[in-house]
mmCIF file of C-alpha atoms in Angstrom:
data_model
loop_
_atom_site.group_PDB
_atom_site.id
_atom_site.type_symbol
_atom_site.label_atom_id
_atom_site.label_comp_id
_atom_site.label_asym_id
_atom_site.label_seq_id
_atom_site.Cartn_x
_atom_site.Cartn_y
_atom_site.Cartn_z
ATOM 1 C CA UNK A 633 26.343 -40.225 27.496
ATOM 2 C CA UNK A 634 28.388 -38.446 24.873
ATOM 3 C CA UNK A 635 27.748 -37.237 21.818
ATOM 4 C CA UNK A 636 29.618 -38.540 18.837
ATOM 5 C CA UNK A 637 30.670 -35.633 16.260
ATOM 6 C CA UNK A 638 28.535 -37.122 13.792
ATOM 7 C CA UNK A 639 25.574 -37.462 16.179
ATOM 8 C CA UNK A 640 26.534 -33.800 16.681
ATOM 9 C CA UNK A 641 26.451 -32.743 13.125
ATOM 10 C CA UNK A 642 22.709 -34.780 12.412
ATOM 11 C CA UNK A 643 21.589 -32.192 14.992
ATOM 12 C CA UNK A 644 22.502 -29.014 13.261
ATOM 13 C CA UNK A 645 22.192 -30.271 10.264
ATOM 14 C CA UNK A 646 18.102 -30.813 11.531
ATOM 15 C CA UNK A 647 18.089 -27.599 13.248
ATOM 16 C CA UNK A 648 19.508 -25.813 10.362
ATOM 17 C CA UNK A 649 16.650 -28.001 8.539
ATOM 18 C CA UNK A 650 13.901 -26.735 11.152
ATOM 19 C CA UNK A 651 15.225 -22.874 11.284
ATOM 20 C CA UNK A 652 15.178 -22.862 6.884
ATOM 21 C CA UNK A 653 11.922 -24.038 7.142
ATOM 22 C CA UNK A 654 10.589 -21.634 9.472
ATOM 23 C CA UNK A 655 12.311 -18.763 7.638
ATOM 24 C CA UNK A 656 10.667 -19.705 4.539
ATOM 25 C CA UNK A 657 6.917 -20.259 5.908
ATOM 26 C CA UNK A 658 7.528 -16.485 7.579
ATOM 27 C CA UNK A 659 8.693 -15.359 4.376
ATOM 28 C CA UNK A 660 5.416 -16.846 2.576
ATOM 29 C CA UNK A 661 3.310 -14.462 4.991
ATOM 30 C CA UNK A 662 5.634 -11.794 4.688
ATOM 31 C CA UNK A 663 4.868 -12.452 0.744
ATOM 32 C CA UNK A 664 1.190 -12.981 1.089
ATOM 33 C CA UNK A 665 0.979 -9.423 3.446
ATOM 34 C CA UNK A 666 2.924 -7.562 0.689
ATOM 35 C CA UNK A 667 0.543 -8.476 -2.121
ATOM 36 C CA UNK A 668 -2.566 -8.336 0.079
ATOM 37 C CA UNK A 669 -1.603 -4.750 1.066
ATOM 38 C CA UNK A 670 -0.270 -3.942 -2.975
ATOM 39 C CA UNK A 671 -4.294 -5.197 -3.753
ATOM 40 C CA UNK A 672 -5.627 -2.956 -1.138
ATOM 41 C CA UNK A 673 -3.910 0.332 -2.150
ATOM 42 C CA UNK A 674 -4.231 -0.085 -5.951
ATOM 43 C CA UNK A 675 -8.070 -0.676 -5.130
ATOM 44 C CA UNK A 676 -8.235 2.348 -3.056
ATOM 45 C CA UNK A 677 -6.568 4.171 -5.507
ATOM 46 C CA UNK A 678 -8.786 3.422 -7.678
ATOM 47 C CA UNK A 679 -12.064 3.901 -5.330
ATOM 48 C CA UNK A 680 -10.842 7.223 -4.521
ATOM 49 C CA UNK A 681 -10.085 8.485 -8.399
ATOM 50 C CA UNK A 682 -14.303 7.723 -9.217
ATOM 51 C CA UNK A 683 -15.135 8.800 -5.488
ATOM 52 C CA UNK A 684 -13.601 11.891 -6.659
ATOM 53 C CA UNK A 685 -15.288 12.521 -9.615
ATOM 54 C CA UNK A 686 -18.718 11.631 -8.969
ATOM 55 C CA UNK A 687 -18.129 14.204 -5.960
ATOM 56 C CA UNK A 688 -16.701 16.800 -8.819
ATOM 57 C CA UNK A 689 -20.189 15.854 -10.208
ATOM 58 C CA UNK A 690 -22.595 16.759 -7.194
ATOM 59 C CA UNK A 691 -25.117 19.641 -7.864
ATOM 60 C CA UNK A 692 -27.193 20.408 -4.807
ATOM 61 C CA UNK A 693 -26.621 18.930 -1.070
ATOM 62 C CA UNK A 694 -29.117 16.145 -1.407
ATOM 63 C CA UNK A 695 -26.780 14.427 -4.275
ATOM 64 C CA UNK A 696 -24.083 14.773 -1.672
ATOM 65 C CA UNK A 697 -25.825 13.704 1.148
ATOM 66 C CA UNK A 698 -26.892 10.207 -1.769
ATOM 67 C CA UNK A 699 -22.936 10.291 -2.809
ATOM 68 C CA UNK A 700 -21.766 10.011 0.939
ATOM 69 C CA UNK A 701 -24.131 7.251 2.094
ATOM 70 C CA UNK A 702 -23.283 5.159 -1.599
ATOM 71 C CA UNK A 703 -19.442 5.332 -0.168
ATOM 72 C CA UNK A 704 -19.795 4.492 3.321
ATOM 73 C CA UNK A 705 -21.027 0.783 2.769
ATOM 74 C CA UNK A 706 -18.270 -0.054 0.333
ATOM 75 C CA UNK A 707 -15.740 1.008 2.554
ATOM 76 C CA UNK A 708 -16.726 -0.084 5.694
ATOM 77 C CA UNK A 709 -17.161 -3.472 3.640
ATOM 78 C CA UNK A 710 -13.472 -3.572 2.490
ATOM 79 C CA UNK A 711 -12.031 -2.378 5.845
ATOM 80 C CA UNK A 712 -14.195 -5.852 7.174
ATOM 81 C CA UNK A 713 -12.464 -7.288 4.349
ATOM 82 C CA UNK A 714 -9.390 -6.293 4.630
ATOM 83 C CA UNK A 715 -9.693 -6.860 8.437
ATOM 84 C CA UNK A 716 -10.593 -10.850 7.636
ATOM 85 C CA UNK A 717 -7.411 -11.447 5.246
ATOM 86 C CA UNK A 718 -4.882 -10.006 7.896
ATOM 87 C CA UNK A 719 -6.853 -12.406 10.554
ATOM 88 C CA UNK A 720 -6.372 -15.490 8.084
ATOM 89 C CA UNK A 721 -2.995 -14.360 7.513
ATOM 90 C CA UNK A 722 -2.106 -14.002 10.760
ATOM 91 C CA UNK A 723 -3.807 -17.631 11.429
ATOM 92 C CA UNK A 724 -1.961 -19.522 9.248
ATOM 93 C CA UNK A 725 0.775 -18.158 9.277
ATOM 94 C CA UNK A 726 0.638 -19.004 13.490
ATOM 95 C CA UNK A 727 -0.726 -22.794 12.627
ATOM 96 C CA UNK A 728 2.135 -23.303 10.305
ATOM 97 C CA UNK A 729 4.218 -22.107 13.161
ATOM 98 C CA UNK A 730 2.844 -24.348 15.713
ATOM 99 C CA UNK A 731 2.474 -27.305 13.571
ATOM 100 C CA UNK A 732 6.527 -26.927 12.759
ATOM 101 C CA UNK A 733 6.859 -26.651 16.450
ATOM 102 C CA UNK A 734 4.652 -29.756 17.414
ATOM 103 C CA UNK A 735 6.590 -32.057 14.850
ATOM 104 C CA UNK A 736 9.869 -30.399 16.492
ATOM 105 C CA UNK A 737 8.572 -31.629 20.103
ATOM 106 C CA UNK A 738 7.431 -34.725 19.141
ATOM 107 C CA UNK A 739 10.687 -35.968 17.588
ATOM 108 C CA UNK A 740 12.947 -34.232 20.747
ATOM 109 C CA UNK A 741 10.126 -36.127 22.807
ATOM 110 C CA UNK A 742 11.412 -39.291 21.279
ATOM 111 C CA UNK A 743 15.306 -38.609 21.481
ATOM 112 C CA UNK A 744 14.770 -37.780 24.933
ATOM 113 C CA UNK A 745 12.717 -41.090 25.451
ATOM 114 C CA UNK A 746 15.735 -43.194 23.202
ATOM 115 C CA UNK A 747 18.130 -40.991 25.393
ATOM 116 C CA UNK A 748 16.121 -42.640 29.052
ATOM 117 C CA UNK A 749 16.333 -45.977 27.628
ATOM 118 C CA UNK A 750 19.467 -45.793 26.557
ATOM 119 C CA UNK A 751 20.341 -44.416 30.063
ATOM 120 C CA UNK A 752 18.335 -46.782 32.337
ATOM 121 C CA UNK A 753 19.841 -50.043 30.241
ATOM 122 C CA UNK A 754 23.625 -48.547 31.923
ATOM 123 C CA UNK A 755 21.960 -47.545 35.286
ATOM 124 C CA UNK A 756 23.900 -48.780 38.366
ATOM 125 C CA UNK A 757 22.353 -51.182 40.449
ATOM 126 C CA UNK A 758 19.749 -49.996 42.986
ATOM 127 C CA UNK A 759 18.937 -46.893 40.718
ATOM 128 C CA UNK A 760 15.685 -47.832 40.182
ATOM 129 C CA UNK A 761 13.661 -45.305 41.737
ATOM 130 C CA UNK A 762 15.873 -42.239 40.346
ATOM 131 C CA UNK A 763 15.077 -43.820 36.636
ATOM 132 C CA UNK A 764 11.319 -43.915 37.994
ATOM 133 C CA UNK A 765 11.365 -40.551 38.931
ATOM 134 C CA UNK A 766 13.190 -39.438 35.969
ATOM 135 C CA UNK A 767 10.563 -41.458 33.531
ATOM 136 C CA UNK A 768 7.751 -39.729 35.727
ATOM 137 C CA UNK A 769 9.460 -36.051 35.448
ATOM 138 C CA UNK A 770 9.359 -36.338 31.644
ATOM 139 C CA UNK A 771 5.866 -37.798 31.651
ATOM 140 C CA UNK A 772 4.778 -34.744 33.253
ATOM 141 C CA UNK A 773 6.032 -32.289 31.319
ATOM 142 C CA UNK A 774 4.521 -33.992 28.338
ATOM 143 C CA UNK A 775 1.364 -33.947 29.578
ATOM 144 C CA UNK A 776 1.972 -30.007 30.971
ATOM 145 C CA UNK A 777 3.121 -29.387 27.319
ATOM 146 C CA UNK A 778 -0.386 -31.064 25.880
ATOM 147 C CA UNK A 779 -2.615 -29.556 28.822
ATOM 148 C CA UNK A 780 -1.170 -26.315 27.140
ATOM 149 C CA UNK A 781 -1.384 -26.678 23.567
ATOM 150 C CA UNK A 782 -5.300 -27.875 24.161
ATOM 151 C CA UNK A 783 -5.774 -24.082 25.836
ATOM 152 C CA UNK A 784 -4.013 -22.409 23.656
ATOM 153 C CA UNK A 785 -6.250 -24.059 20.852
ATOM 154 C CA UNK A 786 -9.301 -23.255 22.544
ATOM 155 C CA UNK A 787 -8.180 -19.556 23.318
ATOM 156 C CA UNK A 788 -7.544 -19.464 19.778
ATOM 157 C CA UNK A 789 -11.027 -20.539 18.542
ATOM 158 C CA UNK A 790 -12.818 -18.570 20.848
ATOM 159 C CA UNK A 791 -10.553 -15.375 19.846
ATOM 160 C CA UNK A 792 -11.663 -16.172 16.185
ATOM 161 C CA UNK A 793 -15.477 -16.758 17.136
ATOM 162 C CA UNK A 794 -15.598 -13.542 18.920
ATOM 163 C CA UNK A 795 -14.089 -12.112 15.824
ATOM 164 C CA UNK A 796 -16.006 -13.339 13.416
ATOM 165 C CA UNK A 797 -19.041 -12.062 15.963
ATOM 166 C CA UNK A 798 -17.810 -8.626 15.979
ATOM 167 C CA UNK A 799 -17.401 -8.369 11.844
ATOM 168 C CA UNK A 800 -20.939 -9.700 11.513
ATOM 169 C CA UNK A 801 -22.192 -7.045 13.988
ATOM 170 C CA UNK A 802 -20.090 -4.519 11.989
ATOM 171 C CA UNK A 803 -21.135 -5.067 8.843
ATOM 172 C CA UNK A 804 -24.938 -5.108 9.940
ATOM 173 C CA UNK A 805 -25.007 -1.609 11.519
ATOM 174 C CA UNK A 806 -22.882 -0.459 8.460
ATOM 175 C CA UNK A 807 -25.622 -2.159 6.139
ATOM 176 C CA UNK A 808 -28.131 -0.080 8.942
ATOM 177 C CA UNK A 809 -26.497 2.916 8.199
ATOM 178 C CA UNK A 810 -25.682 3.323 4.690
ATOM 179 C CA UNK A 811 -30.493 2.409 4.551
ATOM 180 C CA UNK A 812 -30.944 5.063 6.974
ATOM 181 C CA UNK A 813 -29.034 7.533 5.190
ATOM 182 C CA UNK A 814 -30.833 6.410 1.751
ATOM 183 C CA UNK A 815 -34.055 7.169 3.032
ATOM 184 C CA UNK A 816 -33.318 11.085 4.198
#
């Protein structure tokens, strides 16, 4: 079973495909992070600047004790925020990732099949059971490979759920918080 050169050059020529891809879908997130961030710190910027002079504007403790509850809520709110767009990010960025590396399995999956056949056709006589075992080998460590991509799915949407649980739990006692401090 040798390769041909041009057989040879197909296959960088598809890795060079694969690895251009994956640059640019890590350079989308990289892109998506930047402006994200640039959001974030022109809004805080900007939070801070009227936090700043309403605070200028306090007269007697119970206005500051009113000014500091009005600005905890926000910003525990954007933080949450904040906290959610990385998560997405981070998400599908890793689903992009995972579905370039599925479609990259699944076609090496069939070379290697084409590569069997091609290789059982020229077996020797009296082979059969090594091209058995071989066929068998490969159908296990397809079915290892799905076993794992189904846990790694299911880690992933329980990670998220438990997230999402947390932020909602968050946000409540921040909502709890910012009342409380209202009402004193």
């Amino acid at each position: 079973m040798n390769l041909t050169p041009e057989q040879l050059a197909a296959a960088q020529k598809a890795n060079l495909e694969t690895l251009s891809g994956l640059t640019n879908q890590a350079l989308q997130s990289i892109e998506r992070l930047v402006e994200l961030n640039l959001a974030i710190a022109k809004q805080s910027l900007s939070d801070s600047v009227n936090n700043a002079k309403k605070a200028l504007e306090v007269k007697d403790i119970q206005q500051l004790l009113a000014h500091q509850a009005e600005t905890v809520q926000p910003i525990a709110e954007k933080i949450i925020s904040y906290s959610r767009h990385l998560y997405e990010l981070a998400h599908e960025t890793q689903d992009s990732f995972t579905k370039s590396a599925e479609k990259e399995f699944a076609a090496n999956q069939k070379k290697m099949n084409a590569l069997v056949e091609e290789w059982t056709k020229n077996a020797p006589p009296g082979s059969d059971a090594a091209v058995q075992a071989l066929k068998q080998a490969i159908a296990s460590a397809n079915n290892v490979y799905e076993t794992s991509q189904k846990a790694v799915k299911h880690a992933v949407e329980v990670a998220q759920t438990n997230i999402n649980t947390a932020v909602d739990a968050v946000s409540k006692n921040a909502g709890y918080a910012t009342k409380t401090s209202k009402k004193k």
